[in-house]
Each structure stands twice: as C-alpha cells, then as structure tokens.
Amino acid sequence: MCGRFTLSVFPEVLTQIFEVEKIPDFKPQYNIAPTQMVLVVLYNSEGNKREIQRLRWGLIPSWAKDQSMGARLINARAETVAEKPAFRRAFKRQRCLVVADGFYEWQRQNGKKQPYYFRLSNGKPFGFAGLWEEWQSSEQERIKSCTILTTQANELLQMVHDRMPVILQQESYDLWLDPQVHDVELLQPLLHPYPSEAMTSYPVTTLVNSPKNNSAECVTPVKI
C-alpha cells in the first residue's frame, strides 16, 4: 500500500513538470497522511487544459452514506480497480495524478518497523496514478477526494514491501487524464511497476511514524 508520501519542491517545478498554469499555495510537506489535503492534477474539459486542485486523500464514492468510508479507500489495487464498485466509475471517467516527490514504506526488522524513503533518482516530482470522486452529504456539503493506485513492487521495493504506488511515466499523463478514454485495455498497461534503476531509497527516522511530525528531518537518511 501507499500510506505516506512527500511533496517539498518549488511550485515552479510543478508548473513545468505537469504543464499547469497555476499552483495552489502550499508549504513543503514531508509526511502526508490519509485524510489530509493533497495536490492533484485533473483535466478541465471546459478549459481544455490541466489544472491542479486540492483534494482529500481517501476516496469517498458518490453513493457512500457518509464520508467515513474515505479513510478505508486511500489505495486501489491496479489489478482489480476496473471491477470494484467503489472505483470502477472513477476509473473510466475521473482519473487524476496525485502529485508527490517521494513516499515511505516500512520493513519489519526484529519485531519493529523500519521506515524507508523512496524517490526518483533524478529527484524530480512525479504523479501517482489516482482516481477522484465528488461526494455530497445530506446537508449539501461537497467533498472532492482521491485514491492512489498500487501495483506489484519492483525489485527495489521488494526488500521492504510487496506492493508499491503506481508512478506514471510523464509521457503517459495525457492518456491517463483524458476523460474520453474509457478503454481498460488502453489504461491497464500504464499501471506497471516503475523501473527500479530509475529510483533510489534509504532508511529514515521513525519520526515519520506519526503524522504530527512534518519536517525535513523525516527524509534525512539514518544508519541502521
């Protein structure tokens, strides 16, 4: 699964990588946790362009009785996402990129869980394959939320976890975001493990175990 990630780059970098005009104000985040607000790239059909919005992490299906369901839907398995009732509608029509520049996974060592930080070797931000939904409460409150797709771990991740978030190649962004593309056979091949040779990882402090900690120390390498 993917339960924590980071975003700490300059806004100008996001503008270039994701080809958007404006970036919502944000502060560096070194320990993003479920139910928090995250930056997400959507395709605006009316404006015929990409845009970045803030969505809540943890997808709330439009038919959900209450918003608590979102806390359980922070991830969606790529292998079954087109079939699951909570995700299949969004998979066809409401795909997005969840913006990040790294993520954490935990390895069990001597009865404890050691966190590792993973990022691209070139240090650039990237887009997790995501889905979004808009939910409305009985009091007419509207919440836009999202989930991150996961797939089998690549060789780098396998030492820590058997799953990893789907990191899309930059050249795949247009296809993934296109709301006119509904063909599972076109979309499914995008959801493969990111190449190990293009990534790096290292152990970090257990400070990341608590979402209350949100400083650069979270991504500082430690010896184990």
mmCIF file of C-alpha atoms in Angstrom:
data_model
loop_
_atom_site.group_PDB
_atom_site.id
_atom_site.type_symbol
_atom_site.label_atom_id
_atom_site.label_comp_id
_atom_site.label_asym_id
_atom_site.label_seq_id
_atom_site.Cartn_x
_atom_site.Cartn_y
_atom_site.Cartn_z
ATOM 1 C CA MET A 1 0.000 0.000 0.000
ATOM 2 C CA CYS A 2 0.962 3.659 -0.030
ATOM 3 C CA GLY A 3 0.223 5.285 3.311
ATOM 4 C CA ARG A 4 2.563 8.293 3.465
ATOM 5 C CA PHE A 5 4.309 10.494 0.911
ATOM 6 C CA THR A 6 6.069 13.837 0.477
ATOM 7 C CA LEU A 7 5.935 16.999 -1.616
ATOM 8 C CA SER A 8 8.592 19.630 -0.947
ATOM 9 C CA VAL A 9 9.671 21.043 -4.324
ATOM 10 C CA PHE A 10 9.319 24.631 -5.540
ATOM 11 C CA PRO A 11 5.970 25.445 -7.219
ATOM 12 C CA GLU A 12 7.768 26.466 -10.430
ATOM 13 C CA VAL A 13 8.978 22.881 -10.820
ATOM 14 C CA LEU A 14 5.422 21.563 -10.646
ATOM 15 C CA THR A 15 4.286 24.083 -13.251
ATOM 16 C CA GLN A 16 6.868 22.723 -15.670
ATOM 17 C CA ILE A 17 6.522 19.002 -14.965
ATOM 18 C CA PHE A 18 2.719 18.909 -15.015
ATOM 19 C CA GLU A 19 2.133 21.660 -17.608
ATOM 20 C CA VAL A 20 -0.269 23.697 -15.490
ATOM 21 C CA GLU A 21 -0.641 27.466 -15.238
ATOM 22 C CA LYS A 22 -1.281 27.918 -11.515
ATOM 23 C CA ILE A 23 -0.302 26.066 -8.354
ATOM 24 C CA PRO A 24 -2.360 26.452 -5.153
ATOM 25 C CA ASP A 25 -0.350 27.808 -2.259
ATOM 26 C CA PHE A 26 1.308 25.015 -0.330
ATOM 27 C CA LYS A 27 4.066 24.504 2.184
ATOM 28 C CA PRO A 28 6.666 21.719 1.979
ATOM 29 C CA GLN A 29 5.126 18.503 3.301
ATOM 30 C CA TYR A 30 7.382 15.709 4.489
ATOM 31 C CA ASN A 31 4.799 13.358 5.953
ATOM 32 C CA ILE A 32 1.483 13.498 4.088
ATOM 33 C CA ALA A 33 -1.059 11.145 5.676
ATOM 34 C CA PRO A 34 -4.531 9.824 4.749
ATOM 35 C CA THR A 35 -7.494 12.240 5.057
ATOM 36 C CA GLN A 36 -5.176 15.234 4.568
ATOM 37 C CA MET A 37 -5.498 17.579 1.604
ATOM 38 C CA VAL A 38 -3.182 16.787 -1.321
ATOM 39 C CA LEU A 39 -2.365 18.384 -4.671
ATOM 40 C CA VAL A 40 -3.979 16.605 -7.597
ATOM 41 C CA VAL A 41 -3.772 17.204 -11.353
ATOM 42 C CA LEU A 42 -7.132 16.986 -13.145
ATOM 43 C CA TYR A 43 -8.161 17.598 -16.731
ATOM 44 C CA ASN A 44 -10.529 20.544 -17.115
ATOM 45 C CA SER A 45 -12.693 19.661 -20.122
ATOM 46 C CA GLU A 46 -14.270 23.113 -20.300
ATOM 47 C CA GLY A 47 -10.919 24.875 -20.380
ATOM 48 C CA ASN A 48 -9.275 22.071 -22.375
ATOM 49 C CA LYS A 49 -6.281 22.082 -20.040
ATOM 50 C CA ARG A 50 -4.776 20.526 -16.945
ATOM 51 C CA GLU A 51 -5.237 22.137 -13.556
ATOM 52 C CA ILE A 52 -4.150 21.428 -10.002
ATOM 53 C CA GLN A 53 -6.676 21.288 -7.179
ATOM 54 C CA ARG A 54 -6.639 20.327 -3.510
ATOM 55 C CA LEU A 55 -8.473 17.075 -2.807
ATOM 56 C CA ARG A 56 -8.804 14.981 0.311
ATOM 57 C CA TRP A 57 -6.820 11.750 0.328
ATOM 58 C CA GLY A 58 -9.201 8.826 0.806
ATOM 59 C CA LEU A 59 -11.820 8.329 -1.875
ATOM 60 C CA ILE A 60 -15.470 8.782 -0.904
ATOM 61 C CA PRO A 61 -17.693 7.182 -3.594
ATOM 62 C CA SER A 62 -20.589 9.349 -4.688
ATOM 63 C CA TRP A 63 -23.030 6.743 -3.336
ATOM 64 C CA ALA A 64 -21.429 6.497 0.141
ATOM 65 C CA LYS A 65 -23.757 7.137 3.088
ATOM 66 C CA ASP A 66 -21.124 9.146 4.941
ATOM 67 C CA GLN A 67 -17.587 10.409 4.480
ATOM 68 C CA SER A 68 -16.001 7.917 6.890
ATOM 69 C CA MET A 69 -15.667 5.433 4.037
ATOM 70 C CA GLY A 70 -12.857 7.532 2.580
ATOM 71 C CA ALA A 71 -10.401 6.613 5.345
ATOM 72 C CA ARG A 72 -10.542 2.990 4.146
ATOM 73 C CA LEU A 73 -10.088 3.809 0.455
ATOM 74 C CA ILE A 74 -6.698 5.539 0.343
ATOM 75 C CA ASN A 75 -5.436 2.943 -2.170
ATOM 76 C CA ALA A 76 -6.921 0.930 -5.034
ATOM 77 C CA ARG A 77 -5.309 -2.208 -6.456
ATOM 78 C CA ALA A 78 -4.465 -1.707 -10.142
ATOM 79 C CA GLU A 79 -5.291 -5.326 -10.921
ATOM 80 C CA THR A 80 -8.947 -5.011 -9.852
ATOM 81 C CA VAL A 81 -9.676 -1.276 -9.998
ATOM 82 C CA ALA A 82 -11.808 -1.561 -13.150
ATOM 83 C CA GLU A 83 -14.163 -4.020 -11.432
ATOM 84 C CA LYS A 84 -14.540 -2.826 -7.838
ATOM 85 C CA PRO A 85 -17.802 -0.908 -7.199
ATOM 86 C CA ALA A 86 -16.011 1.825 -5.245
ATOM 87 C CA PHE A 87 -13.600 2.582 -8.100
ATOM 88 C CA ARG A 88 -14.901 1.422 -11.476
ATOM 89 C CA ARG A 89 -16.849 4.594 -12.347
ATOM 90 C CA ALA A 90 -13.920 6.864 -11.473
ATOM 91 C CA PHE A 91 -11.515 4.573 -13.332
ATOM 92 C CA LYS A 92 -13.476 5.118 -16.521
ATOM 93 C CA ARG A 93 -14.110 8.860 -16.259
ATOM 94 C CA GLN A 94 -12.341 10.537 -13.329
ATOM 95 C CA ARG A 95 -8.653 9.752 -13.321
ATOM 96 C CA CYS A 96 -6.044 12.089 -11.882
ATOM 97 C CA LEU A 97 -2.401 12.485 -10.886
ATOM 98 C CA VAL A 98 -1.599 12.734 -7.189
ATOM 99 C CA VAL A 99 1.474 14.976 -7.005
ATOM 100 C CA ALA A 100 4.460 13.770 -4.957
ATOM 101 C CA ASP A 101 8.254 13.706 -4.872
ATOM 102 C CA GLY A 102 8.729 10.642 -2.669
ATOM 103 C CA PHE A 103 6.972 8.101 -0.449
ATOM 104 C CA TYR A 104 7.567 5.827 2.542
ATOM 105 C CA GLU A 105 7.257 2.106 3.161
ATOM 106 C CA TRP A 106 8.002 0.113 6.317
ATOM 107 C CA GLN A 107 10.056 -3.060 6.738
ATOM 108 C CA ARG A 108 9.708 -5.378 9.724
ATOM 109 C CA GLN A 109 13.064 -5.793 11.491
ATOM 110 C CA ASN A 110 13.460 -7.613 14.812
ATOM 111 C CA GLY A 111 9.862 -7.054 15.774
ATOM 112 C CA LYS A 112 9.933 -3.377 14.809
ATOM 113 C CA LYS A 113 9.007 -1.475 11.638
ATOM 114 C CA GLN A 114 11.813 0.460 9.957
ATOM 115 C CA PRO A 115 10.686 3.211 7.538
ATOM 116 C CA TYR A 116 12.378 3.660 4.160
ATOM 117 C CA TYR A 117 12.075 6.634 1.852
ATOM 118 C CA PHE A 118 11.730 6.114 -1.925
ATOM 119 C CA ARG A 119 12.065 8.715 -4.667
ATOM 120 C CA LEU A 120 13.181 9.081 -8.275
ATOM 121 C CA SER A 121 16.938 9.071 -8.779
ATOM 122 C CA ASN A 122 16.769 12.436 -10.555
ATOM 123 C CA GLY A 123 14.920 13.999 -7.609
ATOM 124 C CA LYS A 124 12.033 15.246 -9.772
ATOM 125 C CA PRO A 125 8.387 15.232 -8.658
ATOM 126 C CA PHE A 126 6.018 12.747 -10.272
ATOM 127 C CA GLY A 127 2.377 11.773 -10.492
ATOM 128 C CA PHE A 128 0.867 8.749 -8.777
ATOM 129 C CA ALA A 129 -1.942 7.222 -10.822
ATOM 130 C CA GLY A 130 -5.071 8.331 -8.992
ATOM 131 C CA LEU A 131 -8.858 8.464 -9.166
ATOM 132 C CA TRP A 132 -11.168 11.169 -7.855
ATOM 133 C CA GLU A 133 -14.804 11.498 -6.835
ATOM 134 C CA GLU A 134 -17.143 14.215 -5.597
ATOM 135 C CA TRP A 135 -19.409 13.320 -2.694
ATOM 136 C CA GLN A 136 -22.333 15.326 -1.323
ATOM 137 C CA SER A 137 -23.725 14.979 2.187
ATOM 138 C CA SER A 138 -27.365 15.289 3.183
ATOM 139 C CA GLU A 139 -26.500 18.837 4.327
ATOM 140 C CA GLN A 140 -25.264 19.622 0.781
ATOM 141 C CA GLU A 141 -21.604 19.624 1.816
ATOM 142 C CA ARG A 142 -19.415 18.726 -1.175
ATOM 143 C CA ILE A 143 -16.075 16.948 -0.802
ATOM 144 C CA LYS A 144 -13.681 16.076 -3.613
ATOM 145 C CA SER A 145 -11.494 13.137 -2.698
ATOM 146 C CA CYS A 146 -8.939 10.835 -4.301
ATOM 147 C CA THR A 147 -7.202 7.484 -4.045
ATOM 148 C CA ILE A 148 -3.778 6.226 -5.180
ATOM 149 C CA LEU A 149 -3.438 3.088 -7.286
ATOM 150 C CA THR A 150 -0.953 0.399 -6.258
ATOM 151 C CA THR A 151 0.733 -2.441 -8.124
ATOM 152 C CA GLN A 152 3.302 -5.165 -7.505
ATOM 153 C CA ALA A 153 6.572 -3.925 -6.054
ATOM 154 C CA ASN A 154 9.611 -3.540 -8.295
ATOM 155 C CA GLU A 155 12.961 -5.071 -7.297
ATOM 156 C CA LEU A 156 13.935 -2.038 -5.224
ATOM 157 C CA LEU A 157 10.706 -2.144 -3.195
ATOM 158 C CA GLN A 158 10.558 -5.910 -2.798
ATOM 159 C CA MET A 159 13.049 -5.886 0.073
ATOM 160 C CA VAL A 160 10.609 -3.737 2.054
ATOM 161 C CA HIS A 161 7.075 -4.380 0.764
ATOM 162 C CA ASP A 162 5.261 -6.465 -1.842
ATOM 163 C CA ARG A 163 3.257 -3.507 -3.189
ATOM 164 C CA MET A 164 4.109 -0.018 -4.424
ATOM 165 C CA PRO A 165 2.176 3.022 -5.658
ATOM 166 C CA VAL A 166 1.802 3.341 -9.426
ATOM 167 C CA ILE A 167 4.141 6.098 -10.606
ATOM 168 C CA LEU A 168 3.188 7.098 -14.135
ATOM 169 C CA GLN A 169 5.738 7.985 -16.786
ATOM 170 C CA GLN A 170 5.461 11.637 -17.796
ATOM 171 C CA GLU A 171 4.644 10.694 -21.394
ATOM 172 C CA SER A 172 1.590 8.765 -20.109
ATOM 173 C CA TYR A 173 -0.031 11.735 -18.351
ATOM 174 C CA ASP A 174 -2.160 12.811 -21.325
ATOM 175 C CA LEU A 175 -3.651 9.362 -21.850
ATOM 176 C CA TRP A 176 -4.312 8.807 -18.159
ATOM 177 C CA LEU A 177 -6.022 12.185 -17.703
ATOM 178 C CA ASP A 178 -8.099 12.051 -20.890
ATOM 179 C CA PRO A 179 -11.775 11.708 -19.792
ATOM 180 C CA GLN A 180 -12.705 10.493 -23.279
ATOM 181 C CA VAL A 181 -10.599 7.344 -22.856
ATOM 182 C CA HIS A 182 -12.670 4.581 -21.245
ATOM 183 C CA ASP A 183 -10.954 1.502 -22.690
ATOM 184 C CA VAL A 184 -9.492 -0.652 -19.918
ATOM 185 C CA GLU A 185 -7.128 -2.279 -22.422
ATOM 186 C CA LEU A 186 -5.550 1.123 -23.114
ATOM 187 C CA LEU A 187 -5.291 2.140 -19.476
ATOM 188 C CA GLN A 188 -4.253 -1.075 -17.760
ATOM 189 C CA PRO A 189 -0.784 -1.262 -19.403
ATOM 190 C CA LEU A 190 0.099 2.084 -17.778
ATOM 191 C CA LEU A 191 -0.244 0.580 -14.312
ATOM 192 C CA HIS A 192 3.040 -1.312 -14.111
ATOM 193 C CA PRO A 193 5.848 -1.051 -11.515
ATOM 194 C CA TYR A 194 8.195 1.893 -12.048
ATOM 195 C CA PRO A 195 11.702 0.791 -13.131
ATOM 196 C CA SER A 196 13.972 0.100 -10.154
ATOM 197 C CA GLU A 197 17.011 1.565 -11.905
ATOM 198 C CA ALA A 198 15.279 4.978 -12.045
ATOM 199 C CA MET A 199 14.638 5.067 -8.283
ATOM 200 C CA THR A 200 16.606 5.231 -5.059
ATOM 201 C CA SER A 201 15.828 4.514 -1.399
ATOM 202 C CA TYR A 202 17.312 4.726 2.082
ATOM 203 C CA PRO A 203 16.255 4.217 5.725
ATOM 204 C CA VAL A 204 14.877 7.208 7.610
ATOM 205 C CA THR A 205 13.951 8.102 11.165
ATOM 206 C CA THR A 206 10.874 6.652 12.872
ATOM 207 C CA LEU A 207 9.637 10.228 13.249
ATOM 208 C CA VAL A 208 7.566 9.539 10.129
ATOM 209 C CA ASN A 209 5.522 7.005 12.095
ATOM 210 C CA SER A 210 3.494 9.913 13.461
ATOM 211 C CA PRO A 211 1.733 12.267 11.023
ATOM 212 C CA LYS A 212 2.238 15.013 13.606
ATOM 213 C CA ASN A 213 5.883 15.176 12.518
ATOM 214 C CA ASN A 214 6.298 17.179 9.314
ATOM 215 C CA SER A 215 9.867 18.412 8.963
ATOM 216 C CA ALA A 216 12.802 17.806 6.627
ATOM 217 C CA GLU A 217 14.207 15.505 9.299
ATOM 218 C CA CYS A 218 11.636 12.934 8.154
ATOM 219 C CA VAL A 219 13.560 12.388 4.901
ATOM 220 C CA THR A 220 17.064 12.583 6.368
ATOM 221 C CA PRO A 221 18.982 9.295 5.933
ATOM 222 C CA VAL A 222 19.830 7.319 9.074
ATOM 223 C CA LYS A 223 22.123 4.379 9.777
ATOM 224 C CA ILE A 224 20.579 1.097 10.886
#
